[in-house]
PDB file of C-alpha atoms and ligand atoms in Angstrom:
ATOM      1  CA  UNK J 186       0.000   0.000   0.000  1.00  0.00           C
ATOM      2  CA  UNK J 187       1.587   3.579  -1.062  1.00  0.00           C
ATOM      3  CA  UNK J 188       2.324   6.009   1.813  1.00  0.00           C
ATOM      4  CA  UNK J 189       1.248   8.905  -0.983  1.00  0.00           C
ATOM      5  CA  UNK J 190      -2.397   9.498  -2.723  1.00  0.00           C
ATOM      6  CA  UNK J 191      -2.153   8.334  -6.295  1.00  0.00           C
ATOM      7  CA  UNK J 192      -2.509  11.826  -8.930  1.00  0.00           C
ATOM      8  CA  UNK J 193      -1.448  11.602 -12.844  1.00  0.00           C
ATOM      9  CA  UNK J 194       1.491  13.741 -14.246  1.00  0.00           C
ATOM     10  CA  UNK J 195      -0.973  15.743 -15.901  1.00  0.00           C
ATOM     11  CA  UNK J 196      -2.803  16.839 -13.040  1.00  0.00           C
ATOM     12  CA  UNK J 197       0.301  17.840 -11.386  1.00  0.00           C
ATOM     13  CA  UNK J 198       0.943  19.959 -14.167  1.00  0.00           C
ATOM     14  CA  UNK J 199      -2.081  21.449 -14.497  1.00  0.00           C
ATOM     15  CA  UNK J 200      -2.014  22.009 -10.615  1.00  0.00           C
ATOM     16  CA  UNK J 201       1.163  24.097 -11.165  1.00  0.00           C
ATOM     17  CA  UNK J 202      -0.413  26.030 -14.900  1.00  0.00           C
ATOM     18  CA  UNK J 203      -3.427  26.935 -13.595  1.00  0.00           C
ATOM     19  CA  UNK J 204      -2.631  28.506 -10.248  1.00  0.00           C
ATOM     20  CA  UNK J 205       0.002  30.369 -11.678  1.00  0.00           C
ATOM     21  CA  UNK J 206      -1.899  31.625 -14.193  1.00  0.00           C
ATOM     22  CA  UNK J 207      -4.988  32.462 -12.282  1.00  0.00           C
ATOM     23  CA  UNK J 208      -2.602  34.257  -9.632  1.00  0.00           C
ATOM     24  CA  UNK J 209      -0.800  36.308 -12.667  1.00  0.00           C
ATOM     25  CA  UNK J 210      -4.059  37.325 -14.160  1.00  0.00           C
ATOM     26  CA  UNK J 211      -5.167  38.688 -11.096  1.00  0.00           C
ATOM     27  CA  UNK J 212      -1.494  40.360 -10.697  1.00  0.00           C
ATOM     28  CA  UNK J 213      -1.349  41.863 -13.897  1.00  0.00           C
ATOM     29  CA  UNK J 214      -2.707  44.971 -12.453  1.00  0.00           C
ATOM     30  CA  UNK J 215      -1.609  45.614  -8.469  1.00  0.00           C
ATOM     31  CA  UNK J 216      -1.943  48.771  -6.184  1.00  0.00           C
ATOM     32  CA  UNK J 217       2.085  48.411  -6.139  1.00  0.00           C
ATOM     33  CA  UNK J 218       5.051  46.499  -7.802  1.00  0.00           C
ATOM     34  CA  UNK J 219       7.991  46.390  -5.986  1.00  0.00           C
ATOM     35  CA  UNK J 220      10.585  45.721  -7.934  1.00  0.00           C
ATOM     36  CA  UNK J 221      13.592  43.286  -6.085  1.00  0.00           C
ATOM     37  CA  UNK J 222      13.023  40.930  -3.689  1.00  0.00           C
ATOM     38  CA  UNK J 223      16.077  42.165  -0.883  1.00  0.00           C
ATOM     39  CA  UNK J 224      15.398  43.471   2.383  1.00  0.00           C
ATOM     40  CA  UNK J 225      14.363  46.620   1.482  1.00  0.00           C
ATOM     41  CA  UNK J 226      11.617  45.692  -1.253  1.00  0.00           C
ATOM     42  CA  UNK J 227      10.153  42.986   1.542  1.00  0.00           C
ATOM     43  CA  UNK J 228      10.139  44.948   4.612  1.00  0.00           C
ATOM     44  CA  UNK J 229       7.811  47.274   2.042  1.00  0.00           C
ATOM     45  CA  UNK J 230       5.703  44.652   0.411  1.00  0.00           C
ATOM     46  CA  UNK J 231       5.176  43.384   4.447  1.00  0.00           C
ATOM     47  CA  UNK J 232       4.199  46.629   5.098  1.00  0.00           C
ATOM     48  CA  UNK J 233       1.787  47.283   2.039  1.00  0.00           C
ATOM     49  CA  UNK J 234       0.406  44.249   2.568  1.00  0.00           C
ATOM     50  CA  UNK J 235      -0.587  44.496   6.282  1.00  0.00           C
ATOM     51  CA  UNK J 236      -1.879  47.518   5.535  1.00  0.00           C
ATOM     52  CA  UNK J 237      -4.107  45.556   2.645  1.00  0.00           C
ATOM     53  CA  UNK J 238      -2.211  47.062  -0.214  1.00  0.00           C
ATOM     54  CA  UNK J 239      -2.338  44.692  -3.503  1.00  0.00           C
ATOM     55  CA  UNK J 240       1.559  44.084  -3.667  1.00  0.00           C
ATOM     56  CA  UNK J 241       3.379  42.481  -6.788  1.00  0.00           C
ATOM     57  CA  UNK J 242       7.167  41.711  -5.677  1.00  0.00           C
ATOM     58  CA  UNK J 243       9.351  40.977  -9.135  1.00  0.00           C
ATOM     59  CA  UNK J 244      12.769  39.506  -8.582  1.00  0.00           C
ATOM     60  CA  UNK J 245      14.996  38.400 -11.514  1.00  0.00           C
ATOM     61  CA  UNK J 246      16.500  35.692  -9.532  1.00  0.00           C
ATOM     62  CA  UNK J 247      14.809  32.514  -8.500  1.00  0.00           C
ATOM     63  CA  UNK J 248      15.117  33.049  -4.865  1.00  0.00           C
ATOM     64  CA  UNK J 249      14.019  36.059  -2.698  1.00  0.00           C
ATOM     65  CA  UNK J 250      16.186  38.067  -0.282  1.00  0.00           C
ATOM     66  CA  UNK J 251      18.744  39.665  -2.139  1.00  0.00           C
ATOM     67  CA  UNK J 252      21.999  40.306  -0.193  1.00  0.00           C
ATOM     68  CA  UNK J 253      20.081  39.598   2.869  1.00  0.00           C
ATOM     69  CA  UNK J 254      21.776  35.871   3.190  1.00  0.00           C
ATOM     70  CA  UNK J 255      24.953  36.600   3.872  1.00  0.00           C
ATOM     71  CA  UNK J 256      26.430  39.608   6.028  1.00  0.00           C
ATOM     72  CA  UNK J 257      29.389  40.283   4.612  1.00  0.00           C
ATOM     73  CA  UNK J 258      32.150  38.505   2.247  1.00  0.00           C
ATOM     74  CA  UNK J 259      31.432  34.689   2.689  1.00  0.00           C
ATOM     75  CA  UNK J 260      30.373  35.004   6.143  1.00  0.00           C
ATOM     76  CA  UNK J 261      26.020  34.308   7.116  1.00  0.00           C
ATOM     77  CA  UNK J 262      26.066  36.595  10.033  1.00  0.00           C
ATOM     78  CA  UNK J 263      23.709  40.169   9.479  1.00  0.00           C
ATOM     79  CA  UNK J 264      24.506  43.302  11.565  1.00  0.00           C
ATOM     80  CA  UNK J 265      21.666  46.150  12.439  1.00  0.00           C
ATOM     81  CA  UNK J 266      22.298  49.249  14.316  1.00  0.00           C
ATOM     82  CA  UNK J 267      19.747  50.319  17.228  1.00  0.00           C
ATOM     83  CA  UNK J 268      16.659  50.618  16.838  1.00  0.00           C
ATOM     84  CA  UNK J 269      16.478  48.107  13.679  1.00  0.00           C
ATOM     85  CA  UNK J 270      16.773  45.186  15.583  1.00  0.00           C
ATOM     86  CA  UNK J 271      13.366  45.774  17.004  1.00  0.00           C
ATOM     87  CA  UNK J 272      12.223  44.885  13.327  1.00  0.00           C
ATOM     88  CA  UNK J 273      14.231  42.011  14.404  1.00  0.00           C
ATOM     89  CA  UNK J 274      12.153  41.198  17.592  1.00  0.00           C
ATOM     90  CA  UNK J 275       8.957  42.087  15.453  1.00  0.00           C
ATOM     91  CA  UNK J 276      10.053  39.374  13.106  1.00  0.00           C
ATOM     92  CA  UNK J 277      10.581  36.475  16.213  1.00  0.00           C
ATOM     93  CA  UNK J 278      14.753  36.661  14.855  1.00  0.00           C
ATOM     94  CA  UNK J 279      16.888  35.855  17.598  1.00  0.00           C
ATOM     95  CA  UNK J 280      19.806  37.843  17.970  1.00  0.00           C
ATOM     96  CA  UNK J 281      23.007  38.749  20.473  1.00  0.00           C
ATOM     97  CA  UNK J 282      24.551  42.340  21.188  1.00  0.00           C
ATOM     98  CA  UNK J 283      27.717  42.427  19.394  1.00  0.00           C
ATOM     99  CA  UNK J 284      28.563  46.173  21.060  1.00  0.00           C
ATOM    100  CA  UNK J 285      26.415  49.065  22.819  1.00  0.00           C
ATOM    101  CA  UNK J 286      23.367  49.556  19.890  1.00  0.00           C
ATOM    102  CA  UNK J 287      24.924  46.876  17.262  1.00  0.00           C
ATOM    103  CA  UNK J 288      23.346  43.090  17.174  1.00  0.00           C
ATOM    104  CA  UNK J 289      23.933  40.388  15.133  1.00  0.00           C
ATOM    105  CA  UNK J 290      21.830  37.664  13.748  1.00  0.00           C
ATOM    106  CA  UNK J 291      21.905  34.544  11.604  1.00  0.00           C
ATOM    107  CA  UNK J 292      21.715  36.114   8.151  1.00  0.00           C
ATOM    108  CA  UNK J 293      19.704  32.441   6.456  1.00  0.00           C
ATOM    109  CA  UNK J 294      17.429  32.886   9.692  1.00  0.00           C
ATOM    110  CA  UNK J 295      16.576  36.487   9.299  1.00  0.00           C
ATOM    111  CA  UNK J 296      16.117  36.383   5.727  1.00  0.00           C
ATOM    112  CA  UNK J 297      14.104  33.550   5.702  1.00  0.00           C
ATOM    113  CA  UNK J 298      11.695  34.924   8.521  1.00  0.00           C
ATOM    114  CA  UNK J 299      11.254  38.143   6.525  1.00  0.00           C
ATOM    115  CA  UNK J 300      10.403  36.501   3.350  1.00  0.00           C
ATOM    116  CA  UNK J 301       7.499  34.297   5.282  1.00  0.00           C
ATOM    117  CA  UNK J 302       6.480  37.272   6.790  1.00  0.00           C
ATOM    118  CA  UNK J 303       6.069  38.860   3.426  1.00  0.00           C
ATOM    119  CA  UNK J 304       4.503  35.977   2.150  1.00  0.00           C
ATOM    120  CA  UNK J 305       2.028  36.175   5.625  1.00  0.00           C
ATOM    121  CA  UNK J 306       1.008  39.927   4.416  1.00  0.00           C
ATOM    122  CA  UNK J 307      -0.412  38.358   1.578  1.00  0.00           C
ATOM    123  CA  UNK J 308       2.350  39.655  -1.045  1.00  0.00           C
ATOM    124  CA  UNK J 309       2.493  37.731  -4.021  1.00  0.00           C
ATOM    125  CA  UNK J 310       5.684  37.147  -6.307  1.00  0.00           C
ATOM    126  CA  UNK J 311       7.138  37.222  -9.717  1.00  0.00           C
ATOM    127  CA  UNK J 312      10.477  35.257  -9.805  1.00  0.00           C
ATOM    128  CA  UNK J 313      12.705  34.564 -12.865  1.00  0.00           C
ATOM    129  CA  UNK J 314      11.225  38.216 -14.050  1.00  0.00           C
ATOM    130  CA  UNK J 315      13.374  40.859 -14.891  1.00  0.00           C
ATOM    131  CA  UNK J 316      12.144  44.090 -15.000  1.00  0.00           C
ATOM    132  CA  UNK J 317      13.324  46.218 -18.427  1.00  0.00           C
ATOM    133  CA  UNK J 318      11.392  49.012 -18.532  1.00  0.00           C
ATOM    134  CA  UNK J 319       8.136  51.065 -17.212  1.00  0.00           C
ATOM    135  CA  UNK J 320       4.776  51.808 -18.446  1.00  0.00           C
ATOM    136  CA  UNK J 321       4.797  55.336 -18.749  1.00  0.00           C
ATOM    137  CA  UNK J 322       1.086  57.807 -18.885  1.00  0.00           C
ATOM    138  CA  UNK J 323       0.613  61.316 -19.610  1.00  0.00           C
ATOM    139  CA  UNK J 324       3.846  61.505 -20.437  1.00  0.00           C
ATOM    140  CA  UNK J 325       5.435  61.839 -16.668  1.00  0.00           C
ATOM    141  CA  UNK J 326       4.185  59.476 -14.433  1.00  0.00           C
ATOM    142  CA  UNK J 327       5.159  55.776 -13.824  1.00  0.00           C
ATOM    143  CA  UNK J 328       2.118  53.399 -14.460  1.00  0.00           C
ATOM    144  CA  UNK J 329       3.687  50.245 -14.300  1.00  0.00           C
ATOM    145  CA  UNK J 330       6.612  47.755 -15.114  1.00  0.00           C
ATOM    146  CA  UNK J 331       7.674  46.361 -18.522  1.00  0.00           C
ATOM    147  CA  UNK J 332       8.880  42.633 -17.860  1.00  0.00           C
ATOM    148  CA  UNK J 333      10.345  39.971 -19.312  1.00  0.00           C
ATOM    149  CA  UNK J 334      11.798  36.401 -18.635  1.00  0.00           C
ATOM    150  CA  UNK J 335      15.417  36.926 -17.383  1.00  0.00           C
ATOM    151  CA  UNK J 336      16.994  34.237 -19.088  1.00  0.00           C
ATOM    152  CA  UNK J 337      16.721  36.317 -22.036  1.00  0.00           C
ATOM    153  CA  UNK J 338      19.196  38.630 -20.907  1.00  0.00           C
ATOM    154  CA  UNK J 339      21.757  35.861 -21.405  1.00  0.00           C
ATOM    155  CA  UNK J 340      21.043  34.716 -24.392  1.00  0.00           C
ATOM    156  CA  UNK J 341      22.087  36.064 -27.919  1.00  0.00           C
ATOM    157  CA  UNK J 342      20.395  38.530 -29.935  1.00  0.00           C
ATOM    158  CA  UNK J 343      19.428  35.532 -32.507  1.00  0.00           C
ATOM    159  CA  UNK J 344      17.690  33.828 -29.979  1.00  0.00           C
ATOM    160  CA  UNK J 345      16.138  36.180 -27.808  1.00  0.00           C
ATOM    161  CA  UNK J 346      14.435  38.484 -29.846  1.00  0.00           C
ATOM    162  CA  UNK J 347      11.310  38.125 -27.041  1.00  0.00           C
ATOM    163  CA  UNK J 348       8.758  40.664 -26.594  1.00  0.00           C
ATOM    164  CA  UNK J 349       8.248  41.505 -23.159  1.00  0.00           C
ATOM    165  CA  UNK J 350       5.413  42.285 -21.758  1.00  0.00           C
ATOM    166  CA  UNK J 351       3.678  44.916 -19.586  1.00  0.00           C
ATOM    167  CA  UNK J 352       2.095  45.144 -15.916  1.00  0.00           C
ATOM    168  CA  UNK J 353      -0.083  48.194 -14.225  1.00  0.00           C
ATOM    169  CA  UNK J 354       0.585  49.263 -10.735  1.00  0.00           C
ATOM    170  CA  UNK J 355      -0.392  52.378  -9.008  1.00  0.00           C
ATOM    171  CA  UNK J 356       3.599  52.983  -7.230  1.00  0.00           C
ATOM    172  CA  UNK J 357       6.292  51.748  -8.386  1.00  0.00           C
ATOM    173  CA  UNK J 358       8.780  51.091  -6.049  1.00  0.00           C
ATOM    174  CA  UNK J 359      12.579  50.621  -7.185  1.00  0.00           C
ATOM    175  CA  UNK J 360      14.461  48.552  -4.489  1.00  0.00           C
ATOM    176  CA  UNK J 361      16.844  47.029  -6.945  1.00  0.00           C
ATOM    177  CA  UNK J 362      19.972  47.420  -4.660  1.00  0.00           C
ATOM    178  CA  UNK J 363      23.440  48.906  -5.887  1.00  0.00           C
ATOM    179  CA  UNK J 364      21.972  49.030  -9.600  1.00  0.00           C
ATOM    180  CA  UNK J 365      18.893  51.432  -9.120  1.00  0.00           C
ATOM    181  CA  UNK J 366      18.150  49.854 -12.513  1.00  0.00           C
ATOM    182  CA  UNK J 367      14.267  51.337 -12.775  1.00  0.00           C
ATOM    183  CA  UNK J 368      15.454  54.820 -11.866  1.00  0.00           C
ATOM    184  CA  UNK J 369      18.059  53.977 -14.595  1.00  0.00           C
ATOM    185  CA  UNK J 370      15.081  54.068 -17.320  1.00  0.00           C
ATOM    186  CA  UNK J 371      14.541  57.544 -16.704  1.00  0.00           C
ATOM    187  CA  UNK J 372      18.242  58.399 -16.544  1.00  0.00           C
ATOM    188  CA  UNK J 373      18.214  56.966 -19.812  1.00  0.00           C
ATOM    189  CA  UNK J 374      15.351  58.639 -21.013  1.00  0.00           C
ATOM    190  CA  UNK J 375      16.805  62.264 -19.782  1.00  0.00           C
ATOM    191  CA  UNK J 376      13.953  62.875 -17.333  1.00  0.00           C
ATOM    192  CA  UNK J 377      16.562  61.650 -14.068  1.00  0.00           C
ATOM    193  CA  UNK J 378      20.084  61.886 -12.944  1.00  0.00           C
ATOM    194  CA  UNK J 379      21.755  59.721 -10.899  1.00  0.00           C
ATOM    195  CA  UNK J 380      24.449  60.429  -8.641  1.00  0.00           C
ATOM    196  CA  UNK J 381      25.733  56.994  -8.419  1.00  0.00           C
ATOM    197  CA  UNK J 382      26.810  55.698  -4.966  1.00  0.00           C
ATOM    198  CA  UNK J 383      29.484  57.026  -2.707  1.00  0.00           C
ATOM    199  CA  UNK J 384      32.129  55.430  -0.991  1.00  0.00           C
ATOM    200  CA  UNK J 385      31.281  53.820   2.448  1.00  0.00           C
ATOM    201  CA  UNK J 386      30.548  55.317   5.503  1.00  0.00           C
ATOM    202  CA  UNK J 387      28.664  53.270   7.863  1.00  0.00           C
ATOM    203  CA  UNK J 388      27.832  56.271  10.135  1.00  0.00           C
ATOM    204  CA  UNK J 389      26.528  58.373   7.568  1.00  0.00           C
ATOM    205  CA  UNK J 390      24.847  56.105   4.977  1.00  0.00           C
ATOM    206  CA  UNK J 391      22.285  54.888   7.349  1.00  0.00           C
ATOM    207  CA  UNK J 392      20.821  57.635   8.451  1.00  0.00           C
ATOM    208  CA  UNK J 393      20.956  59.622   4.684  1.00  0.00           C
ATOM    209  CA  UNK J 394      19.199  56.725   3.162  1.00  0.00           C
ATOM    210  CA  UNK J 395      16.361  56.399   5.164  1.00  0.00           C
ATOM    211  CA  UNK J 396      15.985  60.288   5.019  1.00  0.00           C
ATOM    212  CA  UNK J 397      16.391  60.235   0.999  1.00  0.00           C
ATOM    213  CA  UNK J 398      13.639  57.322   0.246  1.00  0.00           C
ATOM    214  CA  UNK J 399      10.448  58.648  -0.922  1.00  0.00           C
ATOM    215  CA  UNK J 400       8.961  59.436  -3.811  1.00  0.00           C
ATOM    216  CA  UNK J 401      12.080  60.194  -6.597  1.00  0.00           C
ATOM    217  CA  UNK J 402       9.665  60.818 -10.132  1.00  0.00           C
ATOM    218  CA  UNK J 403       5.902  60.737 -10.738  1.00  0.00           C
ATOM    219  CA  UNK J 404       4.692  56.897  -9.218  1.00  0.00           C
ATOM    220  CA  UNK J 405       8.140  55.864  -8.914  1.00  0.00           C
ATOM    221  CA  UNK J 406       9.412  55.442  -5.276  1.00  0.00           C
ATOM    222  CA  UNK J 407      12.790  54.509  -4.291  1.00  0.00           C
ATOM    223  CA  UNK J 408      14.474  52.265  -1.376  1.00  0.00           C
ATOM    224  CA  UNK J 409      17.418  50.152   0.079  1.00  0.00           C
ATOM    225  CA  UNK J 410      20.437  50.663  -1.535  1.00  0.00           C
ATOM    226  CA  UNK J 411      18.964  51.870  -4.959  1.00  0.00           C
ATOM    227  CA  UNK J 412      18.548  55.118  -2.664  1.00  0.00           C
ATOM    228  CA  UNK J 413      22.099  55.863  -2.492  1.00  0.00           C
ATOM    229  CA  UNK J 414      22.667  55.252  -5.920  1.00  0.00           C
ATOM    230  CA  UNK J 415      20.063  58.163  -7.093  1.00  0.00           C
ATOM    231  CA  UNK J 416      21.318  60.662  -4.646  1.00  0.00           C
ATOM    232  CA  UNK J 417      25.010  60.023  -4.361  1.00  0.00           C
ATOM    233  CA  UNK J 418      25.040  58.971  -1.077  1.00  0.00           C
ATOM    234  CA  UNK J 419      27.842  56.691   1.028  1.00  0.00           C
ATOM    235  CA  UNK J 420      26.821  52.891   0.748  1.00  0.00           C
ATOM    236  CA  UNK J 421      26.824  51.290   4.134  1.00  0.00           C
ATOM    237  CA  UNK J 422      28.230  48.086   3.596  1.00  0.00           C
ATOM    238  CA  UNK J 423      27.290  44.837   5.828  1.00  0.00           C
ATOM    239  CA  UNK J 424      25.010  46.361   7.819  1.00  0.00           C
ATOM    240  CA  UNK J 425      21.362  46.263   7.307  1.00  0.00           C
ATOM    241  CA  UNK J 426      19.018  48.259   9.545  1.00  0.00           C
ATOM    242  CA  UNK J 427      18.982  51.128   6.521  1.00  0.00           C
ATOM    243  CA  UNK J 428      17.658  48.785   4.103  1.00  0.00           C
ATOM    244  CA  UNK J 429      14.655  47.562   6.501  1.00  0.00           C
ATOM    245  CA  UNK J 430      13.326  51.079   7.742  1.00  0.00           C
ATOM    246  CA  UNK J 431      14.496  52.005   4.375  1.00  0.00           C
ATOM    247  CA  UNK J 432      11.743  49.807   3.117  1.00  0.00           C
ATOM    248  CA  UNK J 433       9.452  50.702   6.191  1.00  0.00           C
ATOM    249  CA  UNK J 434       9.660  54.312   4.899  1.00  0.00           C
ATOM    250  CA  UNK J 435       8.987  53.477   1.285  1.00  0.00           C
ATOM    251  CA  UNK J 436       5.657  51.882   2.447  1.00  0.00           C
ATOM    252  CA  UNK J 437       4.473  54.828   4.247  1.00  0.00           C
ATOM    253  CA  UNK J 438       5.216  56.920   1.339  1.00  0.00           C
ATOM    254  CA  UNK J 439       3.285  54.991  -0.970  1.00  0.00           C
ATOM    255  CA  UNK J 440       0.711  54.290   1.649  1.00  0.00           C
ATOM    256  CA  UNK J 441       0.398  58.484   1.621  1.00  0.00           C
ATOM    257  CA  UNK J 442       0.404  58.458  -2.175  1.00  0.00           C
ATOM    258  CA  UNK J 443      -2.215  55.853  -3.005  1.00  0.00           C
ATOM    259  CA  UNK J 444      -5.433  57.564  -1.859  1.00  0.00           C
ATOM    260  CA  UNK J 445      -4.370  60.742  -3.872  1.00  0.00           C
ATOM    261  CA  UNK J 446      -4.293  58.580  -6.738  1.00  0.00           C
ATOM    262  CA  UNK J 447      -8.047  57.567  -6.092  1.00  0.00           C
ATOM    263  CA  UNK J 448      -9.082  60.928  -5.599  1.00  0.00           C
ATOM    264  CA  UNK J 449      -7.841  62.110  -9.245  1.00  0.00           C
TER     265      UNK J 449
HETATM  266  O1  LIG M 169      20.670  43.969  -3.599  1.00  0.00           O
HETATM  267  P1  LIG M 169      19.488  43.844  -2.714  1.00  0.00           P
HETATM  268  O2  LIG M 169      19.621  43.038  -1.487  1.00  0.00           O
HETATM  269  O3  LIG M 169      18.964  45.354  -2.422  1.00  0.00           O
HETATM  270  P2  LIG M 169      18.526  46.147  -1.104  1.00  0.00           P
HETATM  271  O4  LIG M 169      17.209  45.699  -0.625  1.00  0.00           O
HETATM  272  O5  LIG M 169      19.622  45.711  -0.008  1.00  0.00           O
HETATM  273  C1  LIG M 169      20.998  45.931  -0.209  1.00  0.00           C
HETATM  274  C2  LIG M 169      21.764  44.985   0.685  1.00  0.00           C
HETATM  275  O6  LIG M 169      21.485  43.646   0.343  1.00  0.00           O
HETATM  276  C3  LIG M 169      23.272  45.176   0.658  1.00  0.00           C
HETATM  277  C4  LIG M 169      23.776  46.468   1.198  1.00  0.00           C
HETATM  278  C5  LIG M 169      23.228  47.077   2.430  1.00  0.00           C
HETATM  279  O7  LIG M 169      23.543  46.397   3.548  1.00  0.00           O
HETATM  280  O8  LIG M 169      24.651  47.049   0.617  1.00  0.00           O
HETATM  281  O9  LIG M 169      23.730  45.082  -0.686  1.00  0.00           O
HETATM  282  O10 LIG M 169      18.722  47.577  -1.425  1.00  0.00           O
HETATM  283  O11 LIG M 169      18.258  43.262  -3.543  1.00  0.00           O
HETATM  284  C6  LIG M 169      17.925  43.802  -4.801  1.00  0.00           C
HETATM  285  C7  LIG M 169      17.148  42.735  -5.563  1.00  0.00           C
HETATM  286  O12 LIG M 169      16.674  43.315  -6.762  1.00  0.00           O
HETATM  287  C8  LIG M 169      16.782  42.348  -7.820  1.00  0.00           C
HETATM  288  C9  LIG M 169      18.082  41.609  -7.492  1.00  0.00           C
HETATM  289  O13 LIG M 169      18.125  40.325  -8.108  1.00  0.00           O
HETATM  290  C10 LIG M 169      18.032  41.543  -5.953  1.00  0.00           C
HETATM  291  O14 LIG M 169      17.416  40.348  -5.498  1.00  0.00           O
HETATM  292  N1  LIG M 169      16.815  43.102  -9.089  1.00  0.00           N
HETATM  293  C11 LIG M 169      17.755  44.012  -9.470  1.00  0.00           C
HETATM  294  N2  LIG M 169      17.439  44.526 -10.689  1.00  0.00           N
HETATM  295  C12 LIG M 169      16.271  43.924 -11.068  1.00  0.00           C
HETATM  296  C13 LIG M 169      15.886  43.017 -10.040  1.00  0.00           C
HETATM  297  C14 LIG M 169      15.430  44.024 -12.213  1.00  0.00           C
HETATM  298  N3  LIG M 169      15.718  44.857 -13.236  1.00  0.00           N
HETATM  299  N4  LIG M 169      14.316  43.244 -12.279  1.00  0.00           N
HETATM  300  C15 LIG M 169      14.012  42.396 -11.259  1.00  0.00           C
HETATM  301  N5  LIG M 169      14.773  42.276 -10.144  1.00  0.00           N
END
């Protein structure tokens, strides 16, 4: 007698087609797309969410988290400065006092909790996706996401001649990391200039990030590290209480920006 229920191939293919489908047809217009799947775009999309915002998260790898798994070189162990590691304690993330106001915490635990708290907010996810443009309206304001299957960007020109394909949100929300690579669009459009990221200085890059995040074009919101890169600011290195109330902050803003957008 088999320990499992007996199902066909089929069904287990249609299982995966049809929820996937059914979930991306629902997607294809959100409140907000958050685009990158580090700490910064899930602390927002756990914040949208709880606050029963339609949240689209699209990641071009095929895992979540970003550089959220590993604190620094080779080595899994995050730092946050005070008063991030109460995002910590909200998360149920153990974690030790390294000094006075720095902790440390197992970097695969951490990023893992975040991610099913995301997931528990009711955010859903686009992996594999790489995001390569944005839908533009009226000429200035951000509308959505232009995506497309990142494999392609590997492959040659004879092969991948791929249409992508579009996506509506209300906010966009760049937390790409180092590469800022939606606010990139518009620098390549001539509507945006970046700075591009300054050298590190944990003491300063914390605080200026979090202060900088907010709304950096028409619909388009920026956090994490992508923040630094628009303004010119100093990275921060392995330390990661910036990105998370980075991301906290980015969710407010849109939270503030979304009933405007009803109104007109
Ligand atoms: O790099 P990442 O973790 O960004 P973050 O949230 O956090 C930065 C820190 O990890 C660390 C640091 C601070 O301590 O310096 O680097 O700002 O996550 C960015 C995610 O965006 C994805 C990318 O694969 C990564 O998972 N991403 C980047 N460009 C695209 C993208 C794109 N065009 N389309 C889809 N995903």
């Amino acid at each position: 007698m088999a320990l499992f229920h007996p199902v066909t191939e089929g069904e287990v293919t249609k299982a995966i087609v049809v929820s996937f489908l059914r979930q991306f047809e629902e997607y294809v217009e959100s409140d907000v797309i958050i685009v990158g799947g580090g700490p910064s775009g899930l602390i927002a999309g756990r914040e949208l969410g709880k606050a029963g915002v339609k949240v689209l998260i699209v990641e071009r790898n095929n895992y979540l988290g970003g550089g959220f798994w590993v604190g620094g070189y080779f080595m899994n162990k995050v730092t946050l400065r005070a008063p991030a590691q109460k995002i910590l304690d909200e998360l149920g993330v153990p974690y030790s006092r390294a000094s006075e106001g720095l902790y440390v915490a197992d970097a695969p635990y951490a990023c893992s909790k975040l991610i099913g708290a995301t997931c528990d907010a009711g955010v859903r996810f686009l992996s594999l996706t790489l995001v390569e443009d944005l839908v533009m309206r009226g000429g200035n304001r951000v509308a959505g996401v232009v995506v497309n299957w990142s494999p392609i960007a590997y492959l040659p020109k004879e092969v991948s001649a791929l249409d992508p394909i579009p996506l509506e949100a209300k906010v966009v929300i760049d937390a790409t990391g180092h590469d800022a690579s939606v606010a990139r669009k518009l620098e390549q459009r001539g509507v945006l200039k970046l700075a591009g990221e300054g050298a590190l200085w944990i003491e300063k890059s914390e605080d200026a990030v979090v202060e900088h995040t907010g709304e950096v074009y028409s619909g388009l919101i920026v956090a994490g590290m992508a923040v630094a890169t628009v303004y010119g600011l100093p990275r921060m290195g392995p330390t990661f209480g910036g990105m998370l109330l980075s991301g906290k902050r980015a969710a407010q803003v849109a939270i503030e920006t979304l009933p405007q957008l009803k109104v007109s």
